[in-house]
Amino acid sequence: MRIAVVPGDGIGQEVVPAALPALTALDEAFGLGISHDVFDWGADQWLATGVGLPAGAISRLARDYHAVFLGALGDPRIPDMAHGRDILLGLRRGLDLYVNYRPIVLKHGVIDLYRENTQGLYAGVGGSIARSGAVTVAIDECVYTRDTVEGFVRFCLGRLREQHRRKVTLVHKSNAVPNTGRLWQDVFWRELEAFPELVGSEEYVDSFCYNLVRDPTPYEGVLAPNLFGDIISDIGAALMGGLGLASSASICPETDFALFEPVHGSAPDIAGKGTANPYAAAMSLVLMLDHFGHGTAAGLLRDCLTEAAGSEAATPDLGGGGSTRQFMAKVMELLDRKLSALPDLPTP
Ligand code: ATP
C-alpha cells in the first residue's frame, strides 16, 4: 500500500512528520506493507514556481498510490488561498473524493458525520458582475446531480450498517432551498428502503445545529450536503474539545482511493512554535488504517492517542504543557508497550 504524504503549510509541516513514526511502527509490527513518499506541494512551491498541484499529479496518484495523507494548506502570504484551492479542490475533484467522513468523538460515543464533498455550493458554478471595480451582483449556485447524491447516500448507509449503527439523520434545508433539498430527501428515503436495520429521520440544518449543541446523544449517523456538513463538522470539533482533535477521510466509493487529513488548517498563529496538537493528524492515520481493513492496528493507535491526550504530555490546546514532540513521544512509548505485550505478531 503506497501513501502520498503532503505535509503542506504551517503546522501541517509539524504534525505530519510527528505522526508518521506511529504508522511506521504499526507497519513494522504487523507487516502491513505500507510505504510512503513525501510531496512538497504547498505555499512555498506555489510562491516559487506558481504550481499548486503539478501537471499529471492526479493520474500518478490514481495509478501508483492508494491514499493521500495531508497536513494542512494555508499561508498568510497567499490571502486568497489560491494554492490551497488548486491543490485541495484539485485532489477532491480529480480523484472524485465525494464522501467526506468526519467522526465526532464524544464521551457517550461516536457520531458518524458524512458530508458530500464535491458539489452543492462548492461546485464552483457562479460568477459576479462588477461596475467601476465594485461587485454589484454575485452568484454562487448550489448544484447537485442525482448520481452523486445517490452514490453518496448509498455508500454512507452501507458504512453505517457495517458499523452496526441503528439511526441515521438527513440534514437539509428544503423549506428554503427547495430544489436540491427535495432531491436529497427523495434519494435518502428511497435508498433507505434497502437498509431496514437503519431508522431514518430528517432535520432542518438550523434546528439540527441547535439540537446537536444542546444534546448530541441521540445522534448516530448524520448525512449532510457540502456546506451544511462543513459547518456541522466544526461544531462537532468544538464539542470534541477543539480543532486539534478532529480528523477526516475523503473517499471515492468507486475506487476506494482516499485522502486523510486533520480538520484544522495551517494555524499560522502557532506555526513554528512546536506546540501544535498532532492528535488530529495521527487520528487521520487511524482512519486510514481502518479504511484499509487494519482494524487491530487502528484500535491500538486510537487507544494510545486517547491515553496520551489525558496525560501530562497533552498539548496546550488540551490544557496540558506538552509540545508536539513530547505528545508523540508519549504516544510512541504507549504504542511500544502495547505492541510488545501482543502475542503472535508476524515477523516483519
Ligand atoms: P487556515 O487559514 O489554514 O485555515 P486558520 O488559523 O484560519 O488557518 P485553523 O488552522 O483551523 O484556521 O486554526 C484555527 C484556530 O485553532 C487557531 O487559533 C489555531 O491556533 C487553533 N488550532 C488549529 N489546529 C490546532 C492544532 N492542531 N493544535 C493546536 N491548536 C490548533
CSV table of C-alpha atoms and ligand atoms in Angstrom, one decimal:
chain,number,residue,atom,x,y,z
A,1,MET,CA,0.0,0.0,0.0
A,2,ARG,CA,1.5,3.3,-1.1
A,3,ILE,CA,0.7,6.6,0.6
A,4,ALA,CA,1.4,10.0,-0.8
A,5,VAL,CA,2.3,12.3,2.1
A,6,VAL,CA,1.7,16.0,1.7
A,7,PRO,CA,2.7,17.9,4.9
A,8,GLY,CA,1.6,21.2,3.2
A,9,ASP,CA,1.9,24.5,5.1
A,10,GLY,CA,2.2,25.9,8.7
A,11,ILE,CA,1.5,23.3,11.4
A,12,GLY,CA,1.0,20.7,8.7
A,13,GLN,CA,4.8,20.5,8.4
A,14,GLU,CA,4.9,19.8,12.2
A,15,VAL,CA,2.1,17.4,12.8
A,16,VAL,CA,2.6,15.2,9.8
A,17,PRO,CA,6.3,14.3,10.4
A,18,ALA,CA,5.4,13.9,14.1
A,19,ALA,CA,2.6,11.4,13.4
A,20,LEU,CA,4.2,9.3,10.7
A,21,PRO,CA,6.5,7.2,13.0
A,22,ALA,CA,3.4,5.7,14.6
A,23,LEU,CA,2.3,4.4,11.2
A,24,THR,CA,5.8,3.1,10.6
A,25,ALA,CA,5.9,1.3,13.9
A,26,LEU,CA,2.5,-0.3,13.2
A,27,ASP,CA,3.5,-1.2,9.7
A,28,GLU,CA,6.7,-3.0,11.0
A,29,ALA,CA,4.9,-4.7,13.9
A,30,PHE,CA,2.0,-6.1,11.8
A,31,GLY,CA,3.8,-6.4,8.5
A,32,LEU,CA,1.2,-4.2,6.8
A,33,GLY,CA,3.4,-3.4,3.7
A,34,ILE,CA,2.8,0.3,3.9
A,35,SER,CA,5.3,2.7,2.2
A,36,HIS,CA,5.1,6.4,1.7
A,37,ASP,CA,6.6,9.2,-0.4
A,38,VAL,CA,6.6,12.9,0.6
A,39,PHE,CA,5.5,15.6,-1.8
A,40,ASP,CA,6.3,19.3,-1.2
A,41,TRP,CA,3.1,20.7,-2.6
A,42,GLY,CA,2.1,23.9,-0.7
A,43,ALA,CA,2.6,27.6,-0.3
A,44,ASP,CA,6.4,27.6,-0.8
A,45,GLN,CA,6.3,25.8,-4.1
A,46,TRP,CA,3.3,27.9,-5.3
A,47,LEU,CA,5.2,31.2,-4.5
A,48,ALA,CA,8.4,29.9,-6.1
A,49,THR,CA,7.0,28.3,-9.2
A,50,GLY,CA,3.3,29.2,-9.4
A,51,VAL,CA,2.5,25.5,-9.3
A,52,GLY,CA,0.0,24.1,-6.9
A,53,LEU,CA,-1.0,20.6,-7.9
A,54,PRO,CA,1.7,19.6,-10.6
A,55,ALA,CA,0.5,18.5,-14.0
A,56,GLY,CA,-0.1,14.8,-14.1
A,57,ALA,CA,-0.3,14.5,-10.3
A,58,ILE,CA,-3.9,13.1,-10.3
A,59,SER,CA,-3.2,10.3,-12.8
A,60,ARG,CA,0.1,9.5,-11.0
A,61,LEU,CA,-1.7,9.3,-7.6
A,62,ALA,CA,-4.6,7.2,-9.1
A,63,ARG,CA,-2.1,4.8,-10.7
A,64,ASP,CA,0.7,4.5,-8.1
A,65,TYR,CA,-0.9,5.2,-4.8
A,66,HIS,CA,-3.8,4.1,-2.6
A,67,ALA,CA,-4.2,7.2,-0.4
A,68,VAL,CA,-3.0,10.7,0.5
A,69,PHE,CA,-2.1,11.8,4.0
A,70,LEU,CA,-2.4,15.6,4.0
A,71,GLY,CA,-1.3,18.1,6.8
A,72,ALA,CA,-2.8,21.5,6.1
A,73,LEU,CA,-2.9,24.2,3.4
A,74,GLY,CA,-3.0,27.9,4.1
A,75,ASP,CA,-0.4,30.7,4.3
A,76,PRO,CA,-0.7,34.4,5.2
A,77,ARG,CA,1.4,35.2,2.1
A,78,ILE,CA,-1.4,33.9,-0.1
A,79,PRO,CA,-4.5,35.5,1.5
A,80,ASP,CA,-7.0,34.2,-1.1
A,81,MET,CA,-5.8,30.6,-0.6
A,82,ALA,CA,-5.4,30.2,-4.3
A,83,HIS,CA,-2.8,27.4,-3.9
A,84,GLY,CA,-5.0,25.7,-1.3
A,85,ARG,CA,-8.0,25.6,-3.7
A,86,ASP,CA,-5.8,24.4,-6.5
A,87,ILE,CA,-4.3,21.5,-4.5
A,88,LEU,CA,-7.2,20.5,-2.2
A,89,LEU,CA,-10.1,21.1,-4.6
A,90,GLY,CA,-7.9,19.6,-7.4
A,91,LEU,CA,-7.4,16.4,-5.4
A,92,ARG,CA,-11.1,16.2,-4.3
A,93,ARG,CA,-12.5,16.7,-7.8
A,94,GLY,CA,-9.7,15.0,-9.7
A,95,LEU,CA,-9.9,11.8,-7.6
A,96,ASP,CA,-13.7,12.1,-7.1
A,97,LEU,CA,-13.4,12.1,-3.3
A,98,TYR,CA,-17.1,12.9,-2.9
A,99,VAL,CA,-17.6,11.3,0.5
A,100,ASN,CA,-16.2,13.1,3.5
A,101,TYR,CA,-16.2,11.2,6.8
A,102,ARG,CA,-15.7,13.3,10.0
A,103,PRO,CA,-16.2,11.3,13.2
A,104,ILE,CA,-17.4,13.4,16.2
A,105,VAL,CA,-15.9,11.5,19.1
A,106,LEU,CA,-17.7,12.3,22.3
A,107,LYS,CA,-17.9,10.8,25.8
A,108,HIS,CA,-21.1,8.9,25.1
A,109,GLY,CA,-19.9,7.5,21.8
A,110,VAL,CA,-19.1,8.5,18.2
A,111,ILE,CA,-21.4,10.4,15.8
A,112,ASP,CA,-20.6,9.3,12.2
A,113,LEU,CA,-20.9,12.5,10.2
A,114,TYR,CA,-20.8,12.2,6.5
A,115,ARG,CA,-20.5,15.3,4.3
A,116,GLU,CA,-20.9,15.4,0.5
A,117,ASN,CA,-17.6,16.8,-0.6
A,118,THR,CA,-17.6,18.0,-4.2
A,119,GLN,CA,-20.9,19.6,-5.2
A,120,GLY,CA,-23.6,21.8,-3.7
A,121,LEU,CA,-22.5,25.4,-3.1
A,122,TYR,CA,-18.8,24.3,-3.6
A,123,ALA,CA,-19.5,23.2,-7.2
A,124,GLY,CA,-17.8,26.3,-8.5
A,125,VAL,CA,-20.8,27.4,-10.6
A,126,GLY,CA,-21.5,31.1,-10.5
A,127,GLY,CA,-20.0,34.5,-11.3
A,128,SER,CA,-20.2,38.1,-10.5
A,129,ILE,CA,-20.9,41.4,-12.3
A,130,ALA,CA,-18.8,44.5,-11.4
A,131,ARG,CA,-19.3,48.1,-12.1
A,132,SER,CA,-16.5,50.6,-11.7
A,133,GLY,CA,-14.4,47.9,-9.9
A,134,ALA,CA,-17.1,47.2,-7.3
A,135,VAL,CA,-19.1,43.9,-7.4
A,136,THR,CA,-22.8,44.6,-7.9
A,137,VAL,CA,-24.1,41.1,-8.5
A,138,ALA,CA,-22.6,37.9,-7.0
A,139,ILE,CA,-23.9,34.4,-7.7
A,140,ASP,CA,-22.9,31.0,-6.3
A,141,GLU,CA,-25.1,28.3,-7.4
A,142,CYS,CA,-25.9,25.2,-5.4
A,143,VAL,CA,-25.6,22.3,-7.8
A,144,TYR,CA,-26.4,18.6,-7.1
A,145,THR,CA,-26.6,15.7,-9.6
A,146,ARG,CA,-28.7,12.7,-8.7
A,147,ASP,CA,-25.9,10.3,-9.5
A,148,THR,CA,-23.6,11.9,-6.8
A,149,VAL,CA,-26.3,12.2,-4.2
A,150,GLU,CA,-27.3,8.5,-4.8
A,151,GLY,CA,-23.7,7.3,-4.7
A,152,PHE,CA,-23.1,9.3,-1.5
A,153,VAL,CA,-26.2,8.2,0.4
A,154,ARG,CA,-25.8,4.5,-0.6
A,155,PHE,CA,-22.2,4.4,0.4
A,156,CYS,CA,-22.8,6.1,3.8
A,157,LEU,CA,-25.8,3.9,4.6
A,158,GLY,CA,-23.7,0.9,3.8
A,159,ARG,CA,-20.9,2.1,6.1
A,160,LEU,CA,-23.4,2.8,8.9
A,161,ARG,CA,-24.8,-0.7,8.6
A,162,GLU,CA,-21.3,-2.2,8.7
A,163,GLN,CA,-20.6,-0.3,11.9
A,164,HIS,CA,-23.9,-1.6,13.4
A,165,ARG,CA,-25.4,1.9,13.7
A,166,ARG,CA,-29.1,2.0,14.1
A,167,LYS,CA,-30.1,5.6,13.5
A,168,VAL,CA,-29.4,7.9,10.6
A,169,THR,CA,-30.4,11.6,10.2
A,170,LEU,CA,-30.5,13.6,7.0
A,171,VAL,CA,-29.8,17.3,7.4
A,172,HIS,CA,-31.1,19.7,4.8
A,173,LYS,CA,-33.0,23.0,4.4
A,174,SER,CA,-35.6,22.1,1.9
A,175,ASN,CA,-38.1,24.7,3.2
A,176,ALA,CA,-35.7,27.5,2.0
A,177,VAL,CA,-33.6,25.7,-0.6
A,178,PRO,CA,-36.3,23.5,-2.1
A,179,ASN,CA,-34.8,22.1,-5.3
A,180,THR,CA,-31.6,20.4,-4.1
A,181,GLY,CA,-33.3,19.9,-0.7
A,182,ARG,CA,-36.1,17.8,-2.3
A,183,LEU,CA,-33.6,15.8,-4.3
A,184,TRP,CA,-31.7,14.9,-1.1
A,185,GLN,CA,-34.9,13.9,0.6
A,186,ASP,CA,-36.1,11.8,-2.3
A,187,VAL,CA,-32.8,10.0,-2.7
A,188,PHE,CA,-32.4,9.5,1.1
A,189,TRP,CA,-35.8,7.8,1.7
A,190,ARG,CA,-35.6,5.7,-1.5
A,191,GLU,CA,-32.1,4.4,-0.7
A,192,LEU,CA,-33.0,3.8,3.0
A,193,GLU,CA,-35.6,1.2,1.9
A,194,ALA,CA,-32.7,-1.2,1.2
A,195,PHE,CA,-31.4,-0.8,4.8
A,196,PRO,CA,-34.2,-2.0,7.0
A,197,GLU,CA,-31.9,-2.2,10.0
A,198,LEU,CA,-31.5,1.7,10.0
A,199,VAL,CA,-34.1,4.0,11.3
A,200,GLY,CA,-34.1,7.3,9.3
A,201,SER,CA,-35.1,10.8,10.3
A,202,GLU,CA,-34.6,14.3,8.8
A,203,GLU,CA,-34.0,17.7,10.3
A,204,TYR,CA,-33.6,21.3,9.1
A,205,VAL,CA,-29.9,22.2,9.4
A,206,ASP,CA,-30.6,25.2,11.8
A,207,SER,CA,-32.7,23.1,14.2
A,208,PHE,CA,-30.2,20.2,13.9
A,209,CYS,CA,-27.3,22.5,15.0
A,210,TYR,CA,-29.3,23.7,17.9
A,211,ASN,CA,-30.2,20.2,19.0
A,212,LEU,CA,-26.6,18.9,18.5
A,213,VAL,CA,-25.1,21.5,20.8
A,214,ARG,CA,-27.9,21.1,23.4
A,215,ASP,CA,-27.7,17.3,23.4
A,216,PRO,CA,-25.7,15.2,20.9
A,217,THR,CA,-26.5,11.9,22.5
A,218,PRO,CA,-29.5,10.9,20.2
A,219,TYR,CA,-27.4,11.1,17.0
A,220,GLU,CA,-25.6,8.1,15.5
A,221,GLY,CA,-25.2,8.6,11.7
A,222,VAL,CA,-25.6,12.0,10.1
A,223,LEU,CA,-25.7,12.7,6.3
A,224,ALA,CA,-25.3,16.3,5.1
A,225,PRO,CA,-24.8,18.3,1.9
A,226,ASN,CA,-21.5,20.0,1.4
A,227,LEU,CA,-21.9,23.4,3.1
A,228,PHE,CA,-24.0,22.2,6.0
A,229,GLY,CA,-21.6,19.3,6.6
A,230,ASP,CA,-18.7,21.7,6.6
A,231,ILE,CA,-20.3,23.9,9.3
A,232,ILE,CA,-21.6,20.9,11.4
A,233,SER,CA,-18.1,19.4,11.4
A,234,ASP,CA,-16.7,22.5,13.0
A,235,ILE,CA,-19.4,22.4,15.7
A,236,GLY,CA,-18.5,18.8,16.1
A,237,ALA,CA,-14.8,19.7,16.6
A,238,ALA,CA,-15.8,22.2,19.2
A,239,LEU,CA,-17.9,19.6,21.0
A,240,MET,CA,-14.9,17.3,21.0
A,241,GLY,CA,-12.7,19.8,22.6
A,242,GLY,CA,-11.1,21.7,19.8
A,243,LEU,CA,-9.8,21.6,16.2
A,244,GLY,CA,-6.7,19.8,17.4
A,245,LEU,CA,-8.8,16.6,17.9
A,246,ALA,CA,-10.9,16.4,14.7
A,247,SER,CA,-9.8,14.2,11.8
A,248,SER,CA,-11.3,13.3,8.4
A,249,ALA,CA,-11.3,11.0,5.5
A,250,SER,CA,-12.4,11.9,1.9
A,251,ILE,CA,-13.3,8.8,0.0
A,252,CYS,CA,-14.1,7.8,-3.6
A,253,PRO,CA,-16.5,4.9,-3.2
A,254,GLU,CA,-15.9,3.6,-6.7
A,255,THR,CA,-12.1,3.3,-6.4
A,256,ASP,CA,-11.6,3.2,-2.7
A,257,PHE,CA,-8.9,5.9,-3.0
A,258,ALA,CA,-9.0,8.2,0.0
A,259,LEU,CA,-7.4,11.3,1.4
A,260,PHE,CA,-6.9,11.5,5.2
A,261,GLU,CA,-6.3,14.9,6.9
A,262,PRO,CA,-6.9,16.7,10.2
A,263,VAL,CA,-9.9,19.1,10.0
A,264,HIS,CA,-7.8,22.0,11.2
A,265,GLY,CA,-5.9,24.4,8.9
A,266,SER,CA,-2.4,25.6,8.9
A,267,ALA,CA,-2.8,27.6,12.2
A,268,PRO,CA,-0.3,30.4,11.3
A,269,ASP,CA,-0.7,31.8,14.9
A,270,ILE,CA,1.1,28.8,16.4
A,271,ALA,CA,3.1,27.5,13.4
A,272,GLY,CA,6.8,27.1,14.2
A,273,LYS,CA,6.3,27.1,18.0
A,274,GLY,CA,6.3,23.3,18.3
A,275,THR,CA,3.1,23.3,20.3
A,276,ALA,CA,0.6,22.2,17.6
A,277,ASN,CA,-1.5,19.2,18.7
A,278,PRO,CA,-0.7,16.2,16.4
A,279,TYR,CA,-3.7,14.2,17.7
A,280,ALA,CA,-5.9,15.0,14.8
A,281,ALA,CA,-3.2,14.2,12.2
A,282,ALA,CA,-2.4,10.9,14.0
A,283,MET,CA,-6.1,10.1,14.3
A,284,SER,CA,-6.3,10.6,10.5
A,285,LEU,CA,-3.9,7.7,10.3
A,286,VAL,CA,-6.2,5.7,12.5
A,287,LEU,CA,-9.0,6.4,9.9
A,288,MET,CA,-6.6,5.3,7.2
A,289,LEU,CA,-5.7,2.0,8.9
A,290,ASP,CA,-9.4,1.3,9.5
A,291,HIS,CA,-10.3,2.2,5.8
A,292,PHE,CA,-7.8,-0.4,4.6
A,293,GLY,CA,-9.0,-3.1,6.9
A,294,HIS,CA,-6.3,-2.9,9.6
A,295,GLY,CA,-8.7,-2.6,12.5
A,296,THR,CA,-6.3,-4.0,15.2
A,297,ALA,CA,-3.5,-1.6,14.3
A,298,ALA,CA,-6.1,1.3,14.1
A,299,GLY,CA,-7.5,0.4,17.5
A,300,LEU,CA,-4.1,0.3,19.1
A,301,LEU,CA,-3.1,3.7,17.9
A,302,ARG,CA,-6.6,5.1,18.8
A,303,ASP,CA,-6.2,3.9,22.4
A,304,CYS,CA,-2.7,5.3,22.7
A,305,LEU,CA,-3.8,8.7,21.4
A,306,THR,CA,-6.7,8.8,23.8
A,307,GLU,CA,-4.5,7.9,26.7
A,308,ALA,CA,-1.8,10.4,25.7
A,309,ALA,CA,-4.4,13.2,25.4
A,310,GLY,CA,-5.4,12.6,29.0
A,311,SER,CA,-1.7,12.6,30.2
A,312,GLU,CA,0.7,15.4,31.2
A,313,ALA,CA,2.1,15.2,27.7
A,314,ALA,CA,-1.1,16.8,26.3
A,315,THR,CA,-0.6,19.9,24.2
A,316,PRO,CA,-1.6,23.4,25.4
A,317,ASP,CA,-4.9,23.4,23.4
A,318,LEU,CA,-6.0,20.5,25.7
A,319,GLY,CA,-4.8,22.3,28.8
A,320,GLY,CA,-1.5,20.4,29.1
A,321,GLY,CA,2.1,21.5,28.9
A,322,GLY,CA,3.4,19.1,26.3
A,323,SER,CA,4.9,20.0,22.9
A,324,THR,CA,4.1,18.3,19.6
A,325,ARG,CA,7.2,16.1,20.1
A,326,GLN,CA,6.5,15.3,23.7
A,327,PHE,CA,2.9,14.3,22.9
A,328,MET,CA,4.0,11.9,20.1
A,329,ALA,CA,6.9,10.6,22.3
A,330,LYS,CA,4.2,9.6,24.8
A,331,VAL,CA,2.1,8.0,22.1
A,332,MET,CA,5.1,6.0,20.8
A,333,GLU,CA,6.0,4.9,24.4
A,334,LEU,CA,2.5,3.6,24.9
A,335,LEU,CA,2.4,2.0,21.5
A,336,ASP,CA,5.8,0.2,22.1
A,337,ARG,CA,4.4,-1.1,25.4
A,338,LYS,CA,1.2,-2.3,23.8
A,339,LEU,CA,2.9,-3.8,20.8
A,340,SER,CA,5.4,-5.7,23.0
A,341,ALA,CA,2.5,-7.1,25.0
A,342,LEU,CA,0.8,-8.5,22.0
A,343,PRO,CA,1.2,-12.2,21.3
A,344,ASP,CA,2.0,-13.8,17.9
A,345,LEU,CA,2.9,-10.7,15.9
A,346,PRO,CA,4.2,-11.7,12.5
A,347,THR,CA,7.9,-11.2,11.9
A,348,PRO,CA,8.4,-8.1,9.7
B,1,ATP,P1,-6.2,28.3,7.8
B,1,ATP,O1,-6.3,29.6,7.1
B,1,ATP,O2,-5.0,27.4,7.3
B,1,ATP,O3,-7.5,27.5,7.8
B,1,ATP,P2,-6.7,29.2,10.4
B,1,ATP,O4,-5.9,29.7,11.6
B,1,ATP,O5,-7.8,30.2,9.9
B,1,ATP,O6,-5.8,28.6,9.3
B,1,ATP,P3,-7.0,26.8,11.8
B,1,ATP,O7,-5.7,26.4,11.3
B,1,ATP,O8,-8.0,25.7,11.6
B,1,ATP,O9,-7.6,28.0,11.0
B,1,ATP,O10,-6.9,27.3,13.3
B,1,ATP,C1,-8.0,27.9,14.0
B,1,ATP,C2,-7.5,28.0,15.4
B,1,ATP,O11,-7.4,26.7,16.1
B,1,ATP,C3,-6.2,28.7,15.6
B,1,ATP,O12,-6.2,29.6,16.6
B,1,ATP,C4,-5.2,27.6,15.9
B,1,ATP,O13,-4.2,28.0,16.7
B,1,ATP,C5,-6.1,26.6,16.6
B,1,ATP,N1,-5.6,25.2,16.1
B,1,ATP,C6,-5.9,24.6,15.0
B,1,ATP,N2,-5.3,23.4,14.9
B,1,ATP,C7,-4.6,23.2,16.0
B,1,ATP,C8,-3.8,22.2,16.5
B,1,ATP,N3,-3.5,21.1,15.8
B,1,ATP,N4,-3.2,22.4,17.7
B,1,ATP,C9,-3.5,23.5,18.4
B,1,ATP,N5,-4.3,24.5,18.0
B,1,ATP,C10,-4.8,24.4,16.8
